[in-house]
Coordinates of C-alpha atoms in Angstrom, one line a residue:
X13 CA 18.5 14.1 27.4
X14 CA 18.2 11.1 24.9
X15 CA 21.9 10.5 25.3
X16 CA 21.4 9.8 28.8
X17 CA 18.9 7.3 28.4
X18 CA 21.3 5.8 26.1
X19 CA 24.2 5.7 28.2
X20 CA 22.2 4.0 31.0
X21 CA 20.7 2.1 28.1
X22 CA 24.2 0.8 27.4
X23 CA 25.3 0.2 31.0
X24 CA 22.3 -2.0 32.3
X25 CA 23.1 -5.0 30.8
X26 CA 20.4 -7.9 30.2
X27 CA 22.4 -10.3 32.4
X28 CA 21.6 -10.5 35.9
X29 CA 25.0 -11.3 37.3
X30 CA 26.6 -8.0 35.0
X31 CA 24.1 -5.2 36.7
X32 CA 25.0 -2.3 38.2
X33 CA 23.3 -1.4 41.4
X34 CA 24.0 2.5 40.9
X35 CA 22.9 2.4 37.1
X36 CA 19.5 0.8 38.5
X37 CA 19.3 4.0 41.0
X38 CA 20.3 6.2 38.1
X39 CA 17.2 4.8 35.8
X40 CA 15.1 4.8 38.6
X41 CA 16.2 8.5 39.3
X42 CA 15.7 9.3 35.6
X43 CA 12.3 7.4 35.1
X44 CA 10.4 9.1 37.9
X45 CA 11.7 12.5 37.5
X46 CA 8.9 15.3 36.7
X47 CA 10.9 17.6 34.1
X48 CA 11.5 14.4 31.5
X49 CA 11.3 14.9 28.1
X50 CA 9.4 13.0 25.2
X51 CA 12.6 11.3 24.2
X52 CA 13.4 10.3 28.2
X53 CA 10.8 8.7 28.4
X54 CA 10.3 6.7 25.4
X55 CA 14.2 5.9 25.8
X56 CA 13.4 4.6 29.1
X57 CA 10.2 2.6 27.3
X58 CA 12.8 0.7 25.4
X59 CA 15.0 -0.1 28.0
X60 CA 12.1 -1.4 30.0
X61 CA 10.8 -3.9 26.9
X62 CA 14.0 -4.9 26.1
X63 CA 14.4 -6.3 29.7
X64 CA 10.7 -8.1 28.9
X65 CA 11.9 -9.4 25.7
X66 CA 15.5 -10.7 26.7
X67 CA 15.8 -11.0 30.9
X68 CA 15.2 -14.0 32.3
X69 CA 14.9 -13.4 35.8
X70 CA 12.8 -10.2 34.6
X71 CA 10.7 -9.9 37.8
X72 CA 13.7 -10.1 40.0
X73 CA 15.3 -6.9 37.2
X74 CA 12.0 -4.9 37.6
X75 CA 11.8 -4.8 41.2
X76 CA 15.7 -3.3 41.5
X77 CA 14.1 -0.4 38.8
X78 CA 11.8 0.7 41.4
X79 CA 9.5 1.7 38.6
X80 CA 6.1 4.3 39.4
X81 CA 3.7 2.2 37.5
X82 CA 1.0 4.5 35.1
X83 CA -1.5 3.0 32.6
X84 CA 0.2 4.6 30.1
X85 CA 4.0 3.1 30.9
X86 CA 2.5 -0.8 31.1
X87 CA 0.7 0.1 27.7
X88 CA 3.1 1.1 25.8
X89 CA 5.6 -1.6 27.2
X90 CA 2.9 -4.3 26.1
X91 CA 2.5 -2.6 22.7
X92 CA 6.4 -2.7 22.4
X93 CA 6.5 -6.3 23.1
X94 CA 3.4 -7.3 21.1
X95 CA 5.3 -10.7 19.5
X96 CA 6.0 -11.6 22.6
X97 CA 3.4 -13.0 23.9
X98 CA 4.3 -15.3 27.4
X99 CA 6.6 -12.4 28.6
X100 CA 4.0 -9.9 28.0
X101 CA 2.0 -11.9 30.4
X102 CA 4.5 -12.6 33.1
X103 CA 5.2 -8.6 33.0
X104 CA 1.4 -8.1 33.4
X105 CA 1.3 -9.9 36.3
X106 CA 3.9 -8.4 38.0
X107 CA 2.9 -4.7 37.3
X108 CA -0.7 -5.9 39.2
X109 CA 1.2 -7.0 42.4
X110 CA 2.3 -3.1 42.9
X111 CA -0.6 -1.6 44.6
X112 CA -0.5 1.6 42.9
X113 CA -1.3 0.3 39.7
X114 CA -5.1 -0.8 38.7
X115 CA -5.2 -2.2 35.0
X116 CA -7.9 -1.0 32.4
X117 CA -9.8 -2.8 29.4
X118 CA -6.9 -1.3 27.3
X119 CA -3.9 -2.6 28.6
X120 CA -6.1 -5.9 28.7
X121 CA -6.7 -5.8 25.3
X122 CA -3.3 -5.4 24.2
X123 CA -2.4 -8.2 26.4
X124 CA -5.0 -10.1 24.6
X125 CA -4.4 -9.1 21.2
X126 CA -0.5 -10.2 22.1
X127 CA -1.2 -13.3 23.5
X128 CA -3.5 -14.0 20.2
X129 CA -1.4 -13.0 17.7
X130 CA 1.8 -15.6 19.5
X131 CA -0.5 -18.2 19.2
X132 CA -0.8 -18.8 22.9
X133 CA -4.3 -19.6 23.0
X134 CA -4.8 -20.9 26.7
X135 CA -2.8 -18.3 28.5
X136 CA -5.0 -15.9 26.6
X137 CA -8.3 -17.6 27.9
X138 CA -7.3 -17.4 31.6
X139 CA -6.9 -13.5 30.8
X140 CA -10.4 -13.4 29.6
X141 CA -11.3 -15.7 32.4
X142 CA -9.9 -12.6 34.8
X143 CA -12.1 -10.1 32.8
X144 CA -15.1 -12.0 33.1
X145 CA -14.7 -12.4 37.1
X146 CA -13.2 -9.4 37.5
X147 CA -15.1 -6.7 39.9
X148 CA -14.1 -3.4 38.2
X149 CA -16.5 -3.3 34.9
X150 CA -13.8 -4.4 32.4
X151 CA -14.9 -6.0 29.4
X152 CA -13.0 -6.6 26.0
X153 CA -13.5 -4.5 23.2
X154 CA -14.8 -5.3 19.8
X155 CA -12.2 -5.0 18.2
X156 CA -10.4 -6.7 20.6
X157 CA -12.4 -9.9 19.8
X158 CA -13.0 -9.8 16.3
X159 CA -8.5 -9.6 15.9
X160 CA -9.2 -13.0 18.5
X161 CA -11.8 -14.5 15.6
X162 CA -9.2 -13.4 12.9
X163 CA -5.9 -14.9 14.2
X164 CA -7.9 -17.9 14.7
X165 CA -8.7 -17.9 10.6
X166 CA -5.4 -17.6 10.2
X167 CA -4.3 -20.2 11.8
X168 CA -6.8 -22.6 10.5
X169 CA -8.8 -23.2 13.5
X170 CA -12.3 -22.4 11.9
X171 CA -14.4 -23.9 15.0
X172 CA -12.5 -22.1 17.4
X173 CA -13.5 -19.2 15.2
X174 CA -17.1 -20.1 15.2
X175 CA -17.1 -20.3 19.1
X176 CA -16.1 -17.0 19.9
X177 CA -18.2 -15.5 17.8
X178 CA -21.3 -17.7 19.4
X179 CA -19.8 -16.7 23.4
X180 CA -19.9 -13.2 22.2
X181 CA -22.7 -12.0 24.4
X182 CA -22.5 -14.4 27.3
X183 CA -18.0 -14.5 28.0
X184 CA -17.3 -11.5 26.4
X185 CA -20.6 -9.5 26.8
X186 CA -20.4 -7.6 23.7
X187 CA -22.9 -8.0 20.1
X188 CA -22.6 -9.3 17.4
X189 CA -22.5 -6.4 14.7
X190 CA -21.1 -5.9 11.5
X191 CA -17.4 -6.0 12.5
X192 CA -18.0 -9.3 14.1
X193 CA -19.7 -10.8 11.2
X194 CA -16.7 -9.2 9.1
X195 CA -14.1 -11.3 11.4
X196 CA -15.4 -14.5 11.2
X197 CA -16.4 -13.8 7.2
X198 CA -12.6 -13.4 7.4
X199 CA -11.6 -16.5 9.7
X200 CA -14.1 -19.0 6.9
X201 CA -12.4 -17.9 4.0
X202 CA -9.0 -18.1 5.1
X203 CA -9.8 -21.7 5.4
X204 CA -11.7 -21.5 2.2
X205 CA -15.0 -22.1 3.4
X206 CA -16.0 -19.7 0.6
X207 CA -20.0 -21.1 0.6
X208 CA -20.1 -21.0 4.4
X209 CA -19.2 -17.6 4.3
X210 CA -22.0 -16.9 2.1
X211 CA -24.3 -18.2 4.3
X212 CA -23.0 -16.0 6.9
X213 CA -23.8 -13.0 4.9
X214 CA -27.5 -14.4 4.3
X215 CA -27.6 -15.0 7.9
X216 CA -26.1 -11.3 8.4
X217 CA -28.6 -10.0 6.4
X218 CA -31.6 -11.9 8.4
X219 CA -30.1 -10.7 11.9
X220 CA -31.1 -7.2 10.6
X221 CA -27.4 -6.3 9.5
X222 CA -26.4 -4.5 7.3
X223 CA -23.1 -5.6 5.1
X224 CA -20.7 -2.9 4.5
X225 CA -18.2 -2.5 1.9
X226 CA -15.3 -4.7 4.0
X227 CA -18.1 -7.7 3.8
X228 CA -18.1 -7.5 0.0
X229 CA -14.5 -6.9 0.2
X230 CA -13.2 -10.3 2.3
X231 CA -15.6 -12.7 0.4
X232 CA -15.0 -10.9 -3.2
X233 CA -11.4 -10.9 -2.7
X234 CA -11.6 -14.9 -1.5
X235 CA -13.2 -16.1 -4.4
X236 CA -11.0 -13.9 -7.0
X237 CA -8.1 -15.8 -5.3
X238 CA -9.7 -18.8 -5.4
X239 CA -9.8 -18.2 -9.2
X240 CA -14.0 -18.4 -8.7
X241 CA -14.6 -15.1 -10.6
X242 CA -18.1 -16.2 -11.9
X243 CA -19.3 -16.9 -8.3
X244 CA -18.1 -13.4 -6.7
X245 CA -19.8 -11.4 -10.1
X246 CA -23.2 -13.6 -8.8
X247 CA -23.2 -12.7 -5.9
X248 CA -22.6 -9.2 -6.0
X249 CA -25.6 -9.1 -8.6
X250 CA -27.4 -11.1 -5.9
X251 CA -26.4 -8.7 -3.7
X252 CA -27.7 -5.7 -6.0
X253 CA -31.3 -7.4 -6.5
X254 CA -32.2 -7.3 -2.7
X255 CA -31.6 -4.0 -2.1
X256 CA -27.8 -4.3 -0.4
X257 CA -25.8 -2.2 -3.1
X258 CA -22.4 -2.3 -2.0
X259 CA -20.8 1.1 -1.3
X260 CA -18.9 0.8 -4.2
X261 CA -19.4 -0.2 -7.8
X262 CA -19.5 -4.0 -7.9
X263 CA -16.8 -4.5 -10.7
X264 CA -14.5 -1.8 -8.4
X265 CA -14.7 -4.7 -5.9
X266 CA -13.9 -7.1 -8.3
X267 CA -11.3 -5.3 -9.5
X268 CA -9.4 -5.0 -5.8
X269 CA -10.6 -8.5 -5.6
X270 CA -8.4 -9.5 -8.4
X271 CA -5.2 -7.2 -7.6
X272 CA -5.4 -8.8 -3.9
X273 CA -5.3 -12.2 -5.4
X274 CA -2.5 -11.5 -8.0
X275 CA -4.6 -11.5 -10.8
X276 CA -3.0 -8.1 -12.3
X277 CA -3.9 -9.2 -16.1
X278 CA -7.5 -9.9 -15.3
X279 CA -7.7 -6.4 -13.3
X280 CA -6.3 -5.0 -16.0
X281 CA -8.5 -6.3 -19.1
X282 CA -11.3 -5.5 -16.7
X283 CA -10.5 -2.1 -16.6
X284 CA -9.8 -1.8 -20.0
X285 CA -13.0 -3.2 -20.8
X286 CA -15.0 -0.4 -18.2
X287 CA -13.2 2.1 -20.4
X288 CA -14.5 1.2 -23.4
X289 CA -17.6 0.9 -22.5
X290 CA -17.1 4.7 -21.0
X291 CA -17.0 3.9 -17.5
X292 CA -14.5 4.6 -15.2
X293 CA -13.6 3.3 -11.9
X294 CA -13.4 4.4 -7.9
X295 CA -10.4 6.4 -7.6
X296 CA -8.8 4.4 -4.5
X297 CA -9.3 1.2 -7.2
X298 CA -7.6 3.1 -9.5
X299 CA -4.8 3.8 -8.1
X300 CA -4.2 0.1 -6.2
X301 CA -4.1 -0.8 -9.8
X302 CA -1.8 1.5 -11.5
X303 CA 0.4 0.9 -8.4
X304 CA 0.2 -3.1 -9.1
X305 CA 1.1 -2.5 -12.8
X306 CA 4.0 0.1 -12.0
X307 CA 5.2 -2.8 -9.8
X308 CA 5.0 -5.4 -12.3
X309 CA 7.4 -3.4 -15.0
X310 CA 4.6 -2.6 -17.5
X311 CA 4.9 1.2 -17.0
X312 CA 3.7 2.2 -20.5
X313 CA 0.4 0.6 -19.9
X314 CA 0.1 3.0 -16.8
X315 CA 0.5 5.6 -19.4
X316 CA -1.9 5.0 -22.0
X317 CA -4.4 3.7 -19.0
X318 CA -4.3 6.9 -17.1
X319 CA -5.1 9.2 -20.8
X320 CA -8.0 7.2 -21.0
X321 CA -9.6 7.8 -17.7
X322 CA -8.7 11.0 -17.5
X323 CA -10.6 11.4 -20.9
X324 CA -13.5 9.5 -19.6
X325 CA -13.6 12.3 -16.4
X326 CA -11.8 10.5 -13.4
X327 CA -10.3 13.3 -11.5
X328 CA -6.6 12.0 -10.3
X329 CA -5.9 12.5 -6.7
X330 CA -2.6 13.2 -4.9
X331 CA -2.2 9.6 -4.8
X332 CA -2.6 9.3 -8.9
X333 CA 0.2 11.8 -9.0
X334 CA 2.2 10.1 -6.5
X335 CA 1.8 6.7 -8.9
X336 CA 2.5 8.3 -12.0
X337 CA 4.7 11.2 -11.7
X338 CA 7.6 8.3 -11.2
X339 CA 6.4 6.5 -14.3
X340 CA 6.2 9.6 -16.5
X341 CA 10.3 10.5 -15.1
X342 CA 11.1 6.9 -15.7
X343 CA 10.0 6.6 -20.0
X344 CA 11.4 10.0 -19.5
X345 CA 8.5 12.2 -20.6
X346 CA 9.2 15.2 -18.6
X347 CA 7.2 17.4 -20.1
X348 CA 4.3 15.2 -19.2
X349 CA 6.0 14.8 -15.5
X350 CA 6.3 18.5 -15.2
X351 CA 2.4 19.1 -16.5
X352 CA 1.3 16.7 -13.6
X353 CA 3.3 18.3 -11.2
X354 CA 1.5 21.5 -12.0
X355 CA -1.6 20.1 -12.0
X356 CA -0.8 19.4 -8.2
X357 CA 0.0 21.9 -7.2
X358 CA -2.9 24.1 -9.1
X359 CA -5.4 21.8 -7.1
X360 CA -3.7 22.8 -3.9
X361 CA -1.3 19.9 -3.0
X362 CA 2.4 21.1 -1.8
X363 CA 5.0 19.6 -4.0
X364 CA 6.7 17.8 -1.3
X365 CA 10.3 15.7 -1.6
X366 CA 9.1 12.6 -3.0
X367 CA 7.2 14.2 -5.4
X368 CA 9.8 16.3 -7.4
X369 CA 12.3 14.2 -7.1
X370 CA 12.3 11.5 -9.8
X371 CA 11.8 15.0 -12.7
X372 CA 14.9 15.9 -10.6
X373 CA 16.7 12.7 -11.1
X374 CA 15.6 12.0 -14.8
X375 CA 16.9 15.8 -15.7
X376 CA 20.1 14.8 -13.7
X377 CA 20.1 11.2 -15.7
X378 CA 19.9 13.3 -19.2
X379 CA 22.7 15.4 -18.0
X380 CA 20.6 18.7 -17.6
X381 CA 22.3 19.6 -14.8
X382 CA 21.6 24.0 -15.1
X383 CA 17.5 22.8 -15.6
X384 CA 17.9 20.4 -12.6
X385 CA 19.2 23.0 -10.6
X386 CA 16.6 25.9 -11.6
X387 CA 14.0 23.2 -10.9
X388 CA 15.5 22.2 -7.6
X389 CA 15.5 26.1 -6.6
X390 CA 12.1 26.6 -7.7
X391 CA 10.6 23.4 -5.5
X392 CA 12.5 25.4 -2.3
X393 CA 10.6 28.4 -2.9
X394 CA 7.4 27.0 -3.7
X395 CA 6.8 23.8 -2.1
X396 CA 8.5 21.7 1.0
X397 CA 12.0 21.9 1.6
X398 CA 13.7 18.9 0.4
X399 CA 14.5 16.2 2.9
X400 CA 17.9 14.2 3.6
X401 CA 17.1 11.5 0.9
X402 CA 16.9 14.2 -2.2
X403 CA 20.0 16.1 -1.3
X404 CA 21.5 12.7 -0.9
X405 CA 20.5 11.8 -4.3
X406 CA 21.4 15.2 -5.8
X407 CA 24.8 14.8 -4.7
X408 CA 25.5 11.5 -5.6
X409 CA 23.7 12.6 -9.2
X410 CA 26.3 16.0 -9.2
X411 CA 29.2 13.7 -8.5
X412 CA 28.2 11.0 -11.6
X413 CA 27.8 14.1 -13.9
X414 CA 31.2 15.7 -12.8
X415 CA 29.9 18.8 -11.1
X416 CA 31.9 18.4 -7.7
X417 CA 31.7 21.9 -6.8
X418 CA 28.0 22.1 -7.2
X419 CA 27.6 18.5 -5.2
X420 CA 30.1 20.6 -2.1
X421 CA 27.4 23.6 -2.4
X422 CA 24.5 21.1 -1.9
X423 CA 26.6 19.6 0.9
X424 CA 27.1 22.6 2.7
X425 CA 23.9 23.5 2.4
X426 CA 22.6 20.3 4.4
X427 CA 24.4 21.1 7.4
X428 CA 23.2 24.7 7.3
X429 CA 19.5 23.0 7.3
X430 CA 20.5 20.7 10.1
X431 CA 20.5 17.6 7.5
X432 CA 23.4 15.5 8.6
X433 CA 25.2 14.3 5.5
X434 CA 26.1 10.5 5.3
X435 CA 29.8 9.7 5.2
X436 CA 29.1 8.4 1.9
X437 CA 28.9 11.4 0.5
X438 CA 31.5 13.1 1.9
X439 CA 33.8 10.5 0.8
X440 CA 32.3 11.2 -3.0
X441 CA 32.9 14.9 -2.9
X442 CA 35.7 15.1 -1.3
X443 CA 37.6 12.5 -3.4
X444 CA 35.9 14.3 -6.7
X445 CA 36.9 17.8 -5.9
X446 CA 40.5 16.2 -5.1
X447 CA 40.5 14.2 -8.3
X448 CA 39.6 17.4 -10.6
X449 CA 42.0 19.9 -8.5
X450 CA 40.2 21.4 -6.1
X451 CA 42.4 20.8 -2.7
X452 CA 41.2 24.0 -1.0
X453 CA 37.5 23.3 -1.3
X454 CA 38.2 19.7 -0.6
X455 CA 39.8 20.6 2.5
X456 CA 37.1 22.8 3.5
X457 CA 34.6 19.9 3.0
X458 CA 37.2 17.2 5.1
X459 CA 37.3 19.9 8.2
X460 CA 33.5 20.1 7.5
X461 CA 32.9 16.5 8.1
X462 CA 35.2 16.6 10.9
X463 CA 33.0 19.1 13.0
X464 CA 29.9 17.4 12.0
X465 CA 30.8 14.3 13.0
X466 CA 32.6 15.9 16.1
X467 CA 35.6 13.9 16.0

């Protein structure tokens, strides 16, 4: 069925002047059918916001589709379109011309959200205008302005910022809780109004509200960037004496503070210092910073940094081994990779693809091919099959070590499972298996290709 939305896809051309009348019937045939498929209709979703994005005359194109109109179609064509935020608009209007089609809050606040996040800031406030007088009990969602208060921090424009937040109960008829606050906390330090933001919280805090651990976060993570370290650590301690502990620890926050500014040697010596002291930290902080180290190249220091944690009692989550199971295959300690990988699975996580496979590329790497395989076998049984990218790698891994007729096994084997090799390694195996002597099997692989690729 999805080549069929593709071959009208490719036949209705964005042009006006190249259109076929009978491939507009066809979609229209296609799009209001009852027995579509899933993949019909989201086919026909991206032939409708490609017409949005690239027609000119799309009004005039939309009317020749004969479209039947649903929430659900107009949302997911505005979601589709989201960085394009004056066509959005113009296709919103002409949806409410057909009378079958009454719009709700929620394709509204995509609209909005759209029309934000473009930049097109007037076009946006008639849409809110339409809310406001509208007779059918729509109103925007929180969330809806809060990403409104944001994209204005972002783009500087802190007053604007401040006035939606102050016409939140009269235009947009909503309060102003804790993920307001957070939004605008967000919009005055983007334009590093760091002290304004904390009198926000102190006015926060007198409104009866009470911060939650994305208020610590935004204004933390500001002043970290800001290189103001000694102003975040008081006010967290502030913070502490009046009773508004944050969630989590204070120097956890800190710590994400400092990986979100860049700071990864300052994270670092922090942590160090929490683990000689014998504390250790939140788990999710943990792992944001062994990810930042990973990245950075220093992967021995994610080593020695994870023993000593692990000593002090952190309990590594499937996230920890996700982190470090790649690190231990990388310095090559594979005993250490394979203990991990236990580990996993003895607390009840599957061993799935991306997982396994760096101990299945560093035994490959070391030229322990009969282990690799054994291993590989093993993760079958026990855990998830292996995916397209790990019999991929396998292959090209067989074919570096010079075991062609292994690499044809593992080929065959991902057609059996419906795995479409890529031509890429066909090419490898084939031109191996020629190159060591093996024309029949080679053969067999070629006439494989051929009826997978249906040539």
């Amino acid at each position: 069925m999805l080549s069929k939305a593709n071959t009208i896809l490719r036949h209705t051309l964005h042009h006006t002047n190249h259109r076929n009348p009978q491939t507009i019937l066809s979609l229209h045939r296609f799009l209001t059918t009852t027995t579509t498929k899933n993949d019909d209709y989201f086919a026909a979703i991206n032939h409708i916001s490609t017409i949005v994005r690239r027609d000119i005359y799309l009004e005039r194109t939309l009317n020749k589709l004969n479209l039947t109109l649903t929430n659900d179609l107009i949302f997911r064509v505005l979601r589709s379109c989201n960085k394009h935020g004056i066509q959005c608009f113009r296709f919103f209007n002409w949806a409410k011309t057909h009378p079958n089609y009454s719009p709700t809050s929620i394709e509204y606040d995509e609209l909005i959200k759209t029309l934000a996040g473009s930049h097109h800031w007037e076009t946006m406030w008639k849409v809110v205008e339409q809310i406001r007088t509208s007779n059918d009990n729509l109103r925007v969602s929180v969330d809806t302005v809060g990403f409104i208060i944001r994209e204005f921090g972002n783009k500087g424009c802190v007053d604007e910022a401040v006035r939606v937040f102050n016409l939140c109960p009269k235009l947009f008829n909503c309060d102003q809780n804790v993920a307001i606050y957070n939004a605008l906390l967000y919009a005055l330090c983007q334009c590093r109004n760091f002290y304004g933001g904390y009198a926000l919280v102190r006015r926060m805090i007198r409104k009866g509200k009470t911060p939650d651990k994305e208020t610590y976060s935004i204004l933390v993570s500001a002043w970290c960037k800001a290189g103001k370290m000694r102003e975040a650590q008081e006010f967290l301690e502030e913070m502490s004496r009046k009773g508004f502990n944050p969630p989590v620890r204070g120097r956890d926050l800190l710590i994400d503070g400092l990986l979100n500014a860049g700071y990864i040697e300052n994270a670092k010596n922090l942590v160090t210092k929490m683990a000689k002291e014998g504390f250790v930290p939140d788990i999710r902080t943990f792992n944001s910073l062994l990810e930042a180290v990973f990245k950075s190249g220093e992967v021995e220091f994610c080593v020695g940094l994870f023993g000593d944690v692990c000593r002090l009692g952190l309990c590594p989550d499937i996230e920890s081994y996700k982190i470090m199971i790649p690190v231990l295959a990388r310095l090559n300690k594979l005993e250490d990779g394979f203990r991990l990988l236990h580990c996993a699975i003895e607390e009840g996580h599957k061993p799935f693809p991306s997982l396994y496979a760096p101990i299945l590329k560093a035994l490959c790497r070391n030229g322990q091919f009969n282990d690799a395989f054994s291993f590989f076998s093993d993760m079958k049984v026990k855990g998830h099959p292996p995916n397209r990218p790990v019999y991929t790698m396998l292959i090209r891994m067989c074919v570096r070590g010079g075991r062609f007729v292994e690499a044809a096994n593992y080929l065959v084997e991902m057609t059996e499972f419906n795995l479409p090799p890529m031509s890429k390694s066909f090419d490898m195996v084939t031109d191996g298996l020629k190159n060591c002597g093996k024309h029949d099997l080679a053969k067999r692989i070629e006439r494989l290709e051929v009826s997978q690729r249906g040539f």
